[in-house]
Coordinates of C-alpha atoms in Angstrom, one line a residue:
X1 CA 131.6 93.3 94.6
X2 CA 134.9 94.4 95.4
X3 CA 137.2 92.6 98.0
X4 CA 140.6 93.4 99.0
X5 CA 142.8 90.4 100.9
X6 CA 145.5 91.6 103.0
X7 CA 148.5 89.3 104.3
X8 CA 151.9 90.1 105.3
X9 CA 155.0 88.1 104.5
X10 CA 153.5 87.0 101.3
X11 CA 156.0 85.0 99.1
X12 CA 156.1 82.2 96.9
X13 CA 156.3 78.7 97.8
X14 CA 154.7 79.3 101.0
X15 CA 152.1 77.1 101.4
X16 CA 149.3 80.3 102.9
X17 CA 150.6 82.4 99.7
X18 CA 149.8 79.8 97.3
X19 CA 146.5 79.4 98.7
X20 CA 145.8 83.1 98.7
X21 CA 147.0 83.4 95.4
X22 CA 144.8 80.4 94.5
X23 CA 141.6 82.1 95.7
X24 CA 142.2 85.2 94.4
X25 CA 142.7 84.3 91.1
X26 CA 139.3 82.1 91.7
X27 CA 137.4 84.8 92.8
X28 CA 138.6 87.0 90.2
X29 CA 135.8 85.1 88.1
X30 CA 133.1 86.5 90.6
X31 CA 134.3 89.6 91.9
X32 CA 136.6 92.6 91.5
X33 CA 139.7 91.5 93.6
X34 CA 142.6 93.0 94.8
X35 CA 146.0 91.5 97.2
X36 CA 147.5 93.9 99.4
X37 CA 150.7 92.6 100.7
X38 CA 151.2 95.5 102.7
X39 CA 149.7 98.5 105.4
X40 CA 150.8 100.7 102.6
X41 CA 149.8 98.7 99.5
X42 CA 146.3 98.4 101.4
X43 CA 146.0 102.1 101.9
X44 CA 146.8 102.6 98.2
X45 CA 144.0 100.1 97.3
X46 CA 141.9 101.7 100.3
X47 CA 142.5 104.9 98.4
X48 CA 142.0 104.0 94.7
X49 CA 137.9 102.8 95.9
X50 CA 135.8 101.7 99.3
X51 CA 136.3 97.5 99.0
X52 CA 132.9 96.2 100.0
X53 CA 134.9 93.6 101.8
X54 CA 138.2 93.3 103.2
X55 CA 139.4 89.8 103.7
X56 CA 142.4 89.3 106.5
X57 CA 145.1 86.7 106.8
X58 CA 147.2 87.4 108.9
X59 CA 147.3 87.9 113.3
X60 CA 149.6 88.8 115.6
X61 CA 150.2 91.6 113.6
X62 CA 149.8 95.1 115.1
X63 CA 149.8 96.5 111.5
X64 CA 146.9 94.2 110.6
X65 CA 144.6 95.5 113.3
X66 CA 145.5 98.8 112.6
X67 CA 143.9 97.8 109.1
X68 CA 140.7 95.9 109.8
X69 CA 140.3 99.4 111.8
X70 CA 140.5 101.6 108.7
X71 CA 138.5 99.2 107.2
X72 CA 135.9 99.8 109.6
X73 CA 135.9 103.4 109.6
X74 CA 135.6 103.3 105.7
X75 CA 132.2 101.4 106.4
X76 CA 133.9 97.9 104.6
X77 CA 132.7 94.8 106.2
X78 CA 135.2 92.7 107.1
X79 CA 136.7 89.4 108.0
X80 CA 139.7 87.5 109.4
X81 CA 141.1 83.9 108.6
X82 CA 143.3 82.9 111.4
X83 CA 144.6 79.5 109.1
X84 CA 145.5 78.1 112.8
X85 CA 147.6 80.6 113.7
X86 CA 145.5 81.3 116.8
X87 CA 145.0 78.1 118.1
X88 CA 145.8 76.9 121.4
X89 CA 149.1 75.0 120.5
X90 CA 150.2 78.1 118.2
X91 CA 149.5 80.5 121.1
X92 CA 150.8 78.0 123.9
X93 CA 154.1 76.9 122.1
X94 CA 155.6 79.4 119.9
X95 CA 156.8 82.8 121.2
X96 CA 153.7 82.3 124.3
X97 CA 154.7 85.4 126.4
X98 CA 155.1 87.5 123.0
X99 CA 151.7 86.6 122.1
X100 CA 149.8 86.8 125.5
X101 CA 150.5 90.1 125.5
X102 CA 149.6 90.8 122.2
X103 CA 146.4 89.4 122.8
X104 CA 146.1 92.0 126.0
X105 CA 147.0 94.4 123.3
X106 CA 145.0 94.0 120.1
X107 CA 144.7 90.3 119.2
X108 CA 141.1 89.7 121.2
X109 CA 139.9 93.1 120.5
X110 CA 140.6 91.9 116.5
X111 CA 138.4 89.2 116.4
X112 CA 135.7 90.9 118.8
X113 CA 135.4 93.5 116.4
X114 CA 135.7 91.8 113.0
X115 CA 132.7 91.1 111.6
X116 CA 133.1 86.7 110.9
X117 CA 135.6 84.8 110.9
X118 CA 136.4 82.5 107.9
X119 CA 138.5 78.8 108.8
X120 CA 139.3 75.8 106.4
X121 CA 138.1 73.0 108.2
X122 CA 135.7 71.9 110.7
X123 CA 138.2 71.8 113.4
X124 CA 139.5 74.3 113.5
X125 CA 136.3 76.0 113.3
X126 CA 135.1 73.8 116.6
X127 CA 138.0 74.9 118.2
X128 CA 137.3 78.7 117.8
X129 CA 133.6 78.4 119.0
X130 CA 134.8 77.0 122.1
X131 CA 137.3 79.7 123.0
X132 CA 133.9 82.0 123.1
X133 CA 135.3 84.7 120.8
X134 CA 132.7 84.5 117.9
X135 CA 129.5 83.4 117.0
X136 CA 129.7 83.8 113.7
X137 CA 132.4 81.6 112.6
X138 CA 132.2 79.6 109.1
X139 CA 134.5 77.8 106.9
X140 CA 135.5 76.9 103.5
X141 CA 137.8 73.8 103.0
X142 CA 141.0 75.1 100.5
X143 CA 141.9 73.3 97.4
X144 CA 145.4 73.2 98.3
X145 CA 144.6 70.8 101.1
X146 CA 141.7 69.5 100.0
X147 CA 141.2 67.3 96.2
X148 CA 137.9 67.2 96.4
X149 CA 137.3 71.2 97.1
X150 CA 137.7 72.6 93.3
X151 CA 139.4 76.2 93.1
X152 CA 136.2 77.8 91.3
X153 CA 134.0 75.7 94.5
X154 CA 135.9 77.8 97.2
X155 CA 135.5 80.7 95.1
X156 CA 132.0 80.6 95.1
X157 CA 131.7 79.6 98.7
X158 CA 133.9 82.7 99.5
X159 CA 131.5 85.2 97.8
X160 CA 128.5 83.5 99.5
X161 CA 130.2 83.8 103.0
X162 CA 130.6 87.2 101.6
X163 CA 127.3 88.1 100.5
X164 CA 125.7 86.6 103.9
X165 CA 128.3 89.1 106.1
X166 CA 127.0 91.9 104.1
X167 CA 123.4 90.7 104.4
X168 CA 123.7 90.6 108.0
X169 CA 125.1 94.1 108.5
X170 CA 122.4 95.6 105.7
X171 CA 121.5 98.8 108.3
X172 CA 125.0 100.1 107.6
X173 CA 124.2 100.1 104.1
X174 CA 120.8 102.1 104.2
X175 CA 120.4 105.8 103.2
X176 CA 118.5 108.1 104.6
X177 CA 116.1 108.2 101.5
X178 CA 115.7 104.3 102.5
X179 CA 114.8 105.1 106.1
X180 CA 112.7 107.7 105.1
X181 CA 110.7 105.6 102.9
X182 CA 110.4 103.0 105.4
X183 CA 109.0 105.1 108.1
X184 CA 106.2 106.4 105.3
X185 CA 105.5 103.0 104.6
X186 CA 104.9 102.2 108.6
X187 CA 102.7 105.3 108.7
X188 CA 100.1 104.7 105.8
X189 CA 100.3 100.6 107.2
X190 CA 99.0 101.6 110.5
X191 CA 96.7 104.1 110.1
X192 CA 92.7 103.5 110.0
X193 CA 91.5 103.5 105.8
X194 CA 91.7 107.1 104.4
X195 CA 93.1 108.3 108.0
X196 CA 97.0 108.6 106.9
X197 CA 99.0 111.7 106.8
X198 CA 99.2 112.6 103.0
X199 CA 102.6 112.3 101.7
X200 CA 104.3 114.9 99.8
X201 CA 105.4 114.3 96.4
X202 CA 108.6 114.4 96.8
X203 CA 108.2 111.3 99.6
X204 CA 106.5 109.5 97.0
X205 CA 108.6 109.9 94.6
X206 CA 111.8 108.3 96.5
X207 CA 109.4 105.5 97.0
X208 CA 109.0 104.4 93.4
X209 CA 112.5 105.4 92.6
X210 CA 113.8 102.7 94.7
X211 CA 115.6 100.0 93.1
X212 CA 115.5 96.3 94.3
X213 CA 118.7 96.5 96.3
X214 CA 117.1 99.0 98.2
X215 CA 113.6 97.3 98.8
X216 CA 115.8 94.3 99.7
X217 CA 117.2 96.3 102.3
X218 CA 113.7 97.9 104.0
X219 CA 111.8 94.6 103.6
X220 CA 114.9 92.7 105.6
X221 CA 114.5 96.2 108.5
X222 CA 110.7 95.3 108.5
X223 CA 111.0 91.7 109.2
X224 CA 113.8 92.2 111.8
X225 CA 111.5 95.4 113.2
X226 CA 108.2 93.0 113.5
X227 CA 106.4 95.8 111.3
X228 CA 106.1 93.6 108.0
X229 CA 102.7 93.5 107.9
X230 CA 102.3 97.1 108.1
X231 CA 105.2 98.1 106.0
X232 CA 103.2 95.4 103.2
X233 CA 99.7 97.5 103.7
X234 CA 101.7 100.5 103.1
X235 CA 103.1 99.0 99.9
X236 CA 99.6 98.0 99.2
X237 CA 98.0 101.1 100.1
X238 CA 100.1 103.2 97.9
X239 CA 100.0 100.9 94.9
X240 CA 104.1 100.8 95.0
X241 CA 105.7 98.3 92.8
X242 CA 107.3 96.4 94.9
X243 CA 109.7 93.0 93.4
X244 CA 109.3 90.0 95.1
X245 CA 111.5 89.4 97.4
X246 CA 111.4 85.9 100.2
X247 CA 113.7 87.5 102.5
X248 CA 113.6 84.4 104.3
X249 CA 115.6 83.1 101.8
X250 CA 118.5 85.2 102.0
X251 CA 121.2 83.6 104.2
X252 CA 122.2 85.8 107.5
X253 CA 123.5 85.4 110.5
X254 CA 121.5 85.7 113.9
X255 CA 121.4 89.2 115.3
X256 CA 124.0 89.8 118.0
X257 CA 120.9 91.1 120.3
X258 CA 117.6 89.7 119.1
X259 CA 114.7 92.1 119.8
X260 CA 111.4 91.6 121.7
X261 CA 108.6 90.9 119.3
X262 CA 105.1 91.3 119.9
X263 CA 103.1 94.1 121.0
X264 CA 104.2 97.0 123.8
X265 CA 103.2 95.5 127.3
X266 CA 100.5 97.9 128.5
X267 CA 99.2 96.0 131.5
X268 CA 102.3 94.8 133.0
X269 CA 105.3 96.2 133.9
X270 CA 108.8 95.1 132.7
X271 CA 111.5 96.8 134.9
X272 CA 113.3 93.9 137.3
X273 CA 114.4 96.8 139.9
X274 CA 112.1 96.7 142.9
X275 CA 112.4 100.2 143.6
X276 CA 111.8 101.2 140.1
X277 CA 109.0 98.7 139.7
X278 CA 107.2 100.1 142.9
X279 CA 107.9 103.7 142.2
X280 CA 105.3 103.2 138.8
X281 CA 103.1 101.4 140.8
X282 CA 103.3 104.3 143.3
X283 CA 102.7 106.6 140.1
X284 CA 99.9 105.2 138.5
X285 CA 97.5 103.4 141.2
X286 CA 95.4 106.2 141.6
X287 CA 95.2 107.2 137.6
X288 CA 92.5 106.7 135.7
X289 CA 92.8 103.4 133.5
X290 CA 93.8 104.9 130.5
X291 CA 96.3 107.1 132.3
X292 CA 97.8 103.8 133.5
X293 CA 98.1 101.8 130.6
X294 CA 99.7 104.8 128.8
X295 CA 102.6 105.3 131.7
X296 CA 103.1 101.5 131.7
X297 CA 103.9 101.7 127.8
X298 CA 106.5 104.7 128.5
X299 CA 107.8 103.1 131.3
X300 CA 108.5 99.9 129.1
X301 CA 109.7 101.7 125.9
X302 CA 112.3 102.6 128.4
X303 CA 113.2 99.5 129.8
X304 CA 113.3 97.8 126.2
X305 CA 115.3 100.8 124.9
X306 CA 118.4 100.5 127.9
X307 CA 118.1 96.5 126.9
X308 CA 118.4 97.1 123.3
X309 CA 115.0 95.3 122.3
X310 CA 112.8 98.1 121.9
X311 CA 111.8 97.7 118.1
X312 CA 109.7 99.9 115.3
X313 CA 106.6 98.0 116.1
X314 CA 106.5 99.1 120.4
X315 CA 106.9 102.8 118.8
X316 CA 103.5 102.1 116.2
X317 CA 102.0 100.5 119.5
X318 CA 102.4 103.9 121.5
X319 CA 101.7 106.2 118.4
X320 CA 98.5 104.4 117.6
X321 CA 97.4 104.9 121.8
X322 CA 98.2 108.4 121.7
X323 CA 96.4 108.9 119.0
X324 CA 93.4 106.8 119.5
X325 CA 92.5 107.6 122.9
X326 CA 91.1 110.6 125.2
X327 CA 93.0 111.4 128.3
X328 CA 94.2 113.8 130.7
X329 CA 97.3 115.2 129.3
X330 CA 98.1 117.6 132.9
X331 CA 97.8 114.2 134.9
X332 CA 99.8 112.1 132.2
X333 CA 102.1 114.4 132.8
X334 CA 102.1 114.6 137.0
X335 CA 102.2 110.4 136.5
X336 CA 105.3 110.2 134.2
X337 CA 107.1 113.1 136.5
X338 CA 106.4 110.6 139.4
X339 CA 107.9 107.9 137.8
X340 CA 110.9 110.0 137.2
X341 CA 110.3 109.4 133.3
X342 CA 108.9 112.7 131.9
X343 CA 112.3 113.8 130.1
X344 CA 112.4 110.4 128.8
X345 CA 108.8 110.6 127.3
X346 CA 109.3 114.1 125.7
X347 CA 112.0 112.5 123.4
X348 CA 110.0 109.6 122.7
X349 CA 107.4 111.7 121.9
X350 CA 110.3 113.5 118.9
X351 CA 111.0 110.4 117.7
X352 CA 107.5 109.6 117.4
X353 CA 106.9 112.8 115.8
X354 CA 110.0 112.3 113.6
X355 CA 109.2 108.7 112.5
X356 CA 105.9 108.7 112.0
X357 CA 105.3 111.8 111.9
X358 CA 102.4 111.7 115.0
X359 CA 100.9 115.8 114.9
X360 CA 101.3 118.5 117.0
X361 CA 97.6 117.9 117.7
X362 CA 98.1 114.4 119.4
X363 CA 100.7 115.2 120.9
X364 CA 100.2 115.2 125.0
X365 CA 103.0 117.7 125.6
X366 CA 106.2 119.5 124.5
X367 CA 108.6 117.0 122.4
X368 CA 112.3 117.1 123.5
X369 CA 115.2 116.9 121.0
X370 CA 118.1 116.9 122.0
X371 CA 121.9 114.7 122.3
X372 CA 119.8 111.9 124.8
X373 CA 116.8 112.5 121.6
X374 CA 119.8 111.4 118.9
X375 CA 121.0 108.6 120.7
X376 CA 117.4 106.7 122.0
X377 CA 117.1 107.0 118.1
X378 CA 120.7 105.5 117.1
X379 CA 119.3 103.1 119.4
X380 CA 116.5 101.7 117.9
X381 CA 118.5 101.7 114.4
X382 CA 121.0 99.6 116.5
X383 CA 123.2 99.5 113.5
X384 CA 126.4 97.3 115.6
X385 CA 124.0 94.9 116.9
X386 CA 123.5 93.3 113.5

């Protein structure tokens, strides 16, 4: 693990340096570590290799946002210890108009956009949460003010705090050959014995390449997706040696947007708008029952997608309808046109064929991929909301 700690103003003596230069010697025992005391000195350490953390100390600070912001755009994770100097009497007493319009300016988009915040003692960890700025808001008591904290305990505290931010945020860090093996685990685990598409070799390969980093990775996706289960019968299925990972075990925060688990509703329809509600109803009531069920499932893969709670498991429900049941694909079709949804279905019907890889054969009609295509898919990755 690398980290990189930025703070300006650094001298000796001062009681923040001597706690920075306290932990970073600390961590130095756990970690690659650098101190940048600088915009430039960070951009030189930016330069020299990616951090996998960078570690801010320092707000109301135009040059330190701009920094978190590199950071972010270099794919680090990151995260900011205030050490007070955004509390309420700090904002409220020294230089207030300076700093209200700082925090118009970049202060509040800071935190929003950092990925944790890191405090030294309850308090002022208490006092954060009830500003409603973060959620995800820890702390770590420092030696300097605290005995009974060692220097090598708030080390080791750090790199856990660490370790659970980058666990959290584990869909930046996966490859394509990572989500390309999960999605050929999710088809082999919900197909019917002997009924799977047959991999090619290549596929296979990049399956018992991967290392355990990178199963960590899809079994933590699966769990979050609701598709363990079928991702583990595609393990089984394939005789892939798998290590044995309790992902429950690994310490994360709660997503930012928690998903819908469970199955795709296919009997009752999700949308809150009226109009939209009774325009399927209009759509469907005169559709066979298997026409019905079918629209319903689109129609809701749509409402869960605009709310963010669509997950891997609603698209394995609609694969394994299309491909398990007779219909009429000319009135599917008229029905989903209706309901002002057909567009909507054709790119659902690309990802389908993209992910897990339904065949031309099953498929009702003509897939759609284009911009709208990319983005439902970013969507489901969801990426930010983790």
């Amino acid at each position: 693990m690398l980290i990189i700690h930025y703070i300006e103003n650094f001298k000796q003596g001062d009681l923040l340096s001597d706690h920075l230069s306290q932990l970073v010697f600390a961590e130095s025992n756990y970690a690659k570590v650098k101190l940048s005391k600088s915009k430039r000195e960070f951009a030189a350490h930016l330069n020299e290799e990616i951090p996998d953390i960078v570690h801010i100390h320092t707000c109301w600070s135009h040059k330190a946002y701009q920094c978190m912001k590199i950071a972010k755009r270099k794919g680090c994770f990151t995260i900011l210890s205030p050490h007070w100097t955004l509390s309420d009497f700090n904002r409220t007493k020294e230089e207030p108009c300076s700093k209200f319009i700082k925090l118009l300016y970049y202060q509040t988009k800071m935190v929003k956009q950092i990925d944790a915040v890191l405090v030294t003692n309850v308090e002022e960890r208490e006092e954060f949460l009830k500003k409603g700025w973060k959620d995800r808001v820890d702390y770590v008591p420092a030696h300097i003010l605290n005995s009974n904290t060692s220097q090598d305990s708030m080390a080791e505290q750090h790199i856990e705090i660490y370790r659970k931010i980058i666990n959290t945020g584990y869909r930046r860090l996966m490859t394509n050959v990572e989500m390309n093996s999960l999605n050929c685990l999710l088809h082999v685990g919900i197909q019917q014995e002997g009924k799977s598409k047959q991999l090619k070799s290549e596929q296979l390969l990049e399956l018992r390449k991967l290392n355990p980093q990178q199963w960590q990775r899809i079994l933590l996706y699966s769990d979050d997706e609701d598709i363990r289960e079928k991702v583990n019968l595609g393990i089984e299925r394939l005789q892939l040696s798998c290590p044995n990972i309790d992902t429950k075990k690994i310490w994360r925060y709660s997503p930012l947007n928690p998903k819908k688990t469970g199955n795709l509703n296919s009997d009752k329809i999700l949308a809150k708008d009226l109009l939209v509600k009774n325009r399927i109803e209009d759509a469907i009531i005169d559709g066979e029952l298997k026409l019905q069920v079918l629209s319903i499932m689109f129609a809701n893969s749509k409402y869960l997608l605009n709310s963010r709670k669509f997950t891997l498991h609603h698209l394995a429900d609609l694969y394994l309808y299309i491909k398990s049941n007779d219909y009429d694909e000319v009135k599917l079709q008229g029905i989903l046109r209706k309901m002002n949804i057909y567009r909507f279905a054709r790119r659902l019907l690309q990802i389908l064929s993209d992910v897990l890889f339904l065949e031309e054969g099953f498929l009702p009609f003509q897939p759609l991929d284009d911009m709208q295509t990319q983005k439902l898919k970013q969507n489901i990755i969801d990426i930010e909301k983790y």
